[in-house]
Amino acid sequence: MKDINFENYWDYIDDKFDKLVDEGYLKFPSIANLDLTKIDKSISKQISSKTYNELQDEHKKFIQQLLLNEVLAPKLLDFAKNEFGYKGLISNQYHIARSAKPGDRKYRAHFDSHIFTLVIPIRIPEAQEEGETNGELIFFPNARIFPKNPIIDFFGKLWFKQYSSRFGLRRLSKKKSININSFRDYEPLLFLGNTVFHSNQPISSKAKSHRLTLLAHYFDPFPNSSIGSILRRIRLR
Ligand SMILES: [Fe+2]
């Protein structure tokens, strides 16, 4: 099994930031050469039966192996500062392991709070029959423009709530271009989580395994704004 040199793996993005802004997403070279079966086992044994799991030691170790903090995060930080006027810290990150089981049918499409979302595929079940869905990422690049302040951010999210269900997504696909990514190629995907509206397809109950992806979210431009504090601010005016 060949290893991947993560010292320069992330350089792939260096001349593609314009493409990232234009298209809303970008795919990195496949990580299928890694021993993903072993990584899946070690991460999965530390996670609960919930779909979303906070950062645990094995997940942390894998992030270190990928050199996310040393190599990728500084590149993203520079870009966030220049392109989006991000003023926060490099440590403003949120890592979760998403483990979905066969039969999982929830949609809940949304925008992330963070500027970038990196999806690292670890275990992706194969479709057993044609037309079967297996947790594919459904996303609408540039569904909205980057919110300039937390109030625009909040109302943008509120407006898109009407599209968060399965039927809502179908409606939205008539107006905006829809992308579907299976991750069967094991290519990590970086997207602008704050402007790309996204969700996952259900996982067929016939799927042979769970579906494990690691989600790394970088840089919340409005870290101190909750719905409550926004409403409070509006009332104070
Ligand atoms: Fe998300």
Short mmCIF file of C-alpha atoms and ligand atoms in Angstrom, two decimals:
data_model
loop_
_atom_site.label_atom_id
_atom_site.label_comp_id
_atom_site.label_asym_id
_atom_site.label_seq_id
_atom_site.Cartn_x
_atom_site.Cartn_y
_atom_site.Cartn_z
CA MET A 1 0.00 0.00 0.00
CA LYS A 2 1.44 3.32 -1.08
CA ASP A 3 1.46 6.17 1.38
CA ILE A 4 0.56 9.75 0.56
CA ASN A 5 2.93 12.59 1.33
CA PHE A 6 0.69 15.10 3.07
CA GLU A 7 3.53 17.66 3.22
CA ASN A 8 2.73 18.56 -0.37
CA TYR A 9 -0.65 16.91 -0.95
CA TRP A 10 -2.52 20.07 0.04
CA ASP A 11 -0.46 22.23 -2.36
CA TYR A 12 -2.95 21.00 -4.93
CA ILE A 13 -5.18 23.88 -3.83
CA ASP A 14 -2.55 26.62 -4.28
CA ASP A 15 -3.54 27.65 -7.80
CA LYS A 16 -7.21 26.70 -7.46
CA PHE A 17 -8.65 29.23 -5.02
CA ASP A 18 -10.26 31.15 -7.90
CA LYS A 19 -11.92 27.95 -9.04
CA LEU A 20 -13.08 27.32 -5.47
CA VAL A 21 -14.78 30.72 -5.38
CA ASP A 22 -16.30 30.37 -8.86
CA GLU A 23 -17.57 26.85 -8.49
CA GLY A 24 -18.05 26.71 -4.72
CA TYR A 25 -16.17 23.44 -4.34
CA LEU A 26 -13.00 21.58 -5.22
CA LYS A 27 -11.95 17.94 -5.15
CA PHE A 28 -8.54 16.75 -3.95
CA PRO A 29 -6.72 13.67 -5.28
CA SER A 30 -8.00 10.36 -3.98
CA ILE A 31 -6.86 9.04 -0.61
CA ALA A 32 -7.86 5.47 -1.50
CA ASN A 33 -4.19 4.45 -1.15
CA LEU A 34 -4.37 4.87 2.60
CA ASP A 35 -5.41 1.93 4.74
CA LEU A 36 -8.92 3.30 5.11
CA THR A 37 -10.32 0.03 6.47
CA LYS A 38 -7.99 0.27 9.45
CA ILE A 39 -8.68 4.00 9.91
CA ASP A 40 -12.43 3.33 9.77
CA LYS A 41 -12.12 0.66 12.47
CA SER A 42 -10.04 2.76 14.83
CA ILE A 43 -12.22 5.86 14.49
CA SER A 44 -15.50 3.95 14.54
CA LYS A 45 -14.72 2.11 17.75
CA GLN A 46 -14.55 5.47 19.54
CA ILE A 47 -17.81 6.87 18.28
CA SER A 48 -21.31 6.46 19.58
CA SER A 49 -24.48 5.38 17.86
CA LYS A 50 -25.23 9.01 17.02
CA THR A 51 -24.75 10.24 13.45
CA TYR A 52 -22.57 13.21 14.44
CA ASN A 53 -19.66 12.58 16.76
CA GLU A 54 -17.31 15.08 18.32
CA LEU A 55 -13.56 14.86 17.88
CA GLN A 56 -12.06 11.77 19.59
CA ASP A 57 -8.42 10.67 19.92
CA GLU A 58 -8.25 8.37 16.88
CA HIS A 59 -9.91 11.00 14.72
CA LYS A 60 -7.42 13.54 16.10
CA LYS A 61 -4.52 11.23 15.26
CA PHE A 62 -5.72 10.88 11.69
CA ILE A 63 -6.01 14.66 11.36
CA GLN A 64 -2.38 14.86 12.53
CA GLN A 65 -1.34 12.28 9.96
CA LEU A 66 -3.02 14.41 7.25
CA LEU A 67 -1.16 17.52 8.50
CA LEU A 68 -4.41 19.47 8.40
CA ASN A 69 -3.26 21.91 11.07
CA GLU A 70 0.28 22.33 9.77
CA VAL A 71 -0.37 22.59 6.04
CA LEU A 72 -4.00 23.00 5.01
CA ALA A 73 -5.33 25.30 7.76
CA PRO A 74 -2.72 28.08 7.17
CA LYS A 75 -3.55 28.10 3.45
CA LEU A 76 -7.27 28.35 4.18
CA LEU A 77 -6.67 31.06 6.78
CA ASP A 78 -4.74 33.26 4.33
CA PHE A 79 -7.46 32.86 1.78
CA ALA A 80 -10.27 33.52 4.28
CA LYS A 81 -8.56 36.76 5.32
CA ASN A 82 -8.01 37.99 1.77
CA GLU A 83 -11.22 36.88 0.16
CA PHE A 84 -13.78 37.09 2.96
CA GLY A 85 -12.19 39.53 5.39
CA TYR A 86 -12.02 36.87 8.08
CA LYS A 87 -10.56 38.33 11.25
CA GLY A 88 -10.72 35.38 13.61
CA LEU A 89 -8.20 32.82 14.74
CA ILE A 90 -6.81 29.76 12.97
CA SER A 91 -8.07 27.70 15.90
CA ASN A 92 -11.69 28.49 15.01
CA GLN A 93 -12.37 24.98 13.70
CA TYR A 94 -14.98 22.34 14.26
CA HIS A 95 -14.27 18.68 13.54
CA ILE A 96 -16.85 15.94 13.57
CA ALA A 97 -17.10 12.35 12.41
CA ARG A 98 -20.33 11.63 10.58
CA SER A 99 -21.33 8.01 10.78
CA ALA A 100 -24.59 7.17 9.03
CA LYS A 101 -26.18 3.76 9.11
CA PRO A 102 -28.09 1.76 6.50
CA GLY A 103 -31.68 2.98 6.51
CA ASP A 104 -30.75 6.53 7.58
CA ARG A 105 -33.24 8.80 5.82
CA LYS A 106 -32.81 12.29 7.24
CA TYR A 107 -32.26 15.26 4.94
CA ARG A 108 -32.02 18.56 6.89
CA ALA A 109 -30.27 20.60 4.19
CA HIS A 110 -28.43 23.63 5.56
CA PHE A 111 -25.63 26.15 5.29
CA ASP A 112 -22.72 25.73 7.67
CA SER A 113 -21.65 28.57 9.93
CA HIS A 114 -18.04 28.11 8.87
CA ILE A 115 -16.48 29.39 5.64
CA PHE A 116 -14.93 26.08 4.54
CA THR A 117 -16.06 22.52 4.94
CA LEU A 118 -13.71 19.66 4.12
CA VAL A 119 -15.28 16.23 3.71
CA ILE A 120 -12.86 13.33 4.06
CA PRO A 121 -14.38 10.01 2.96
CA ILE A 122 -13.30 7.04 5.07
CA ARG A 123 -15.92 4.40 4.38
CA ILE A 124 -18.48 4.69 1.61
CA PRO A 125 -20.92 1.82 1.02
CA GLU A 126 -21.41 0.63 -2.53
CA ALA A 127 -24.86 0.77 -4.07
CA GLN A 128 -26.29 -2.75 -4.32
CA GLU A 129 -28.89 -1.92 -6.92
CA GLU A 130 -29.32 0.76 -9.52
CA GLY A 131 -31.10 3.85 -8.30
CA GLU A 132 -30.21 3.15 -4.70
CA THR A 133 -28.85 6.07 -2.70
CA ASN A 134 -25.98 5.69 -0.26
CA GLY A 135 -25.66 8.94 1.64
CA GLU A 136 -24.31 10.94 -1.31
CA LEU A 137 -23.69 14.62 -0.66
CA ILE A 138 -26.23 16.79 -2.48
CA PHE A 139 -25.07 20.37 -2.83
CA PHE A 140 -25.97 23.63 -4.49
CA PRO A 141 -22.81 25.66 -5.13
CA ASN A 142 -23.15 29.39 -4.58
CA ALA A 143 -26.78 29.03 -3.48
CA ARG A 144 -26.35 32.39 -1.76
CA ILE A 145 -23.64 35.04 -1.65
CA PHE A 146 -21.26 35.22 1.28
CA PRO A 147 -23.16 36.93 4.13
CA LYS A 148 -21.55 40.24 5.10
CA ASN A 149 -22.87 40.26 8.65
CA PRO A 150 -24.61 37.94 11.11
CA ILE A 151 -28.05 39.39 10.44
CA ILE A 152 -27.85 38.71 6.69
CA ASP A 153 -26.45 35.29 7.59
CA PHE A 154 -29.38 34.57 9.88
CA PHE A 155 -32.12 35.66 7.48
CA GLY A 156 -30.44 33.83 4.60
CA LYS A 157 -30.53 30.63 6.62
CA LEU A 158 -34.13 31.29 7.60
CA TRP A 159 -35.15 31.82 3.96
CA PHE A 160 -33.56 28.56 2.86
CA LYS A 161 -35.36 26.57 5.57
CA GLN A 162 -38.17 26.09 3.04
CA TYR A 163 -35.76 23.98 0.97
CA SER A 164 -34.39 21.81 3.74
CA SER A 165 -36.67 18.81 3.19
CA ARG A 166 -36.56 16.26 0.39
CA PHE A 167 -39.34 18.11 -1.45
CA GLY A 168 -37.72 21.46 -0.79
CA LEU A 169 -34.49 20.19 -2.36
CA ARG A 170 -36.38 19.02 -5.40
CA ARG A 171 -37.94 22.47 -5.71
CA LEU A 172 -34.58 24.18 -5.32
CA SER A 173 -33.03 21.94 -7.99
CA LYS A 174 -35.37 23.55 -10.51
CA LYS A 175 -33.86 26.96 -9.79
CA LYS A 176 -30.23 26.28 -8.89
CA SER A 177 -27.71 23.82 -10.22
CA ILE A 178 -27.49 20.70 -8.11
CA ASN A 179 -24.38 18.56 -7.62
CA ILE A 180 -24.26 15.07 -6.22
CA ASN A 181 -21.03 13.54 -4.97
CA SER A 182 -20.84 9.90 -3.95
CA PHE A 183 -17.26 9.91 -2.59
CA ARG A 184 -16.82 6.40 -4.03
CA ASP A 185 -13.62 7.80 -5.58
CA TYR A 186 -12.36 8.67 -2.06
CA GLU A 187 -11.51 12.18 -3.18
CA PRO A 188 -11.81 14.66 -0.30
CA LEU A 189 -14.08 17.57 -1.15
CA LEU A 190 -13.60 21.14 0.01
CA PHE A 191 -16.57 23.47 -0.32
CA LEU A 192 -17.68 26.88 0.85
CA GLY A 193 -20.02 25.63 3.55
CA ASN A 194 -21.44 29.06 4.21
CA THR A 195 -22.69 29.62 0.65
CA VAL A 196 -23.17 26.05 -0.60
CA PHE A 197 -26.54 24.66 0.53
CA HIS A 198 -26.05 20.97 1.30
CA SER A 199 -27.51 17.74 2.59
CA ASN A 200 -27.03 13.98 2.34
CA GLN A 201 -29.14 11.45 0.45
CA PRO A 202 -30.68 8.63 2.49
CA ILE A 203 -28.71 5.43 2.90
CA SER A 204 -30.43 2.35 1.57
CA SER A 205 -31.39 -0.14 4.26
CA LYS A 206 -29.67 -2.75 2.05
CA ALA A 207 -26.28 -1.01 2.32
CA LYS A 208 -23.54 -3.39 3.44
CA SER A 209 -21.83 -0.99 5.81
CA HIS A 210 -22.12 2.30 7.59
CA ARG A 211 -20.87 5.44 5.88
CA LEU A 212 -18.10 7.32 7.63
CA THR A 213 -16.90 10.76 6.63
CA LEU A 214 -14.83 13.22 8.62
CA LEU A 215 -16.02 16.80 8.42
CA ALA A 216 -13.60 19.63 9.10
CA HIS A 217 -15.16 23.07 9.35
CA TYR A 218 -12.91 26.13 9.23
CA PHE A 219 -13.52 29.66 10.42
CA ASP A 220 -16.85 30.92 11.62
CA PRO A 221 -16.93 34.60 10.58
CA PHE A 222 -19.58 35.41 13.21
CA PRO A 223 -18.63 33.27 16.19
CA ASN A 224 -20.48 35.30 18.77
CA SER A 225 -23.79 35.54 17.02
CA SER A 226 -26.59 33.28 18.01
CA ILE A 227 -30.18 33.79 16.97
CA GLY A 228 -30.84 35.10 20.47
CA SER A 229 -28.09 37.67 20.42
CA ILE A 230 -29.10 38.87 16.94
CA LEU A 231 -32.68 39.38 18.03
CA ARG A 232 -31.45 41.15 21.13
CA ARG A 233 -29.36 43.49 19.00
CA ILE A 234 -32.31 44.27 16.73
CA ARG A 235 -34.51 45.05 19.72
CA LEU A 236 -31.91 47.40 21.18
CA ARG A 237 -31.98 49.63 18.13
FE FE B 1 -22.98 20.98 6.87
#
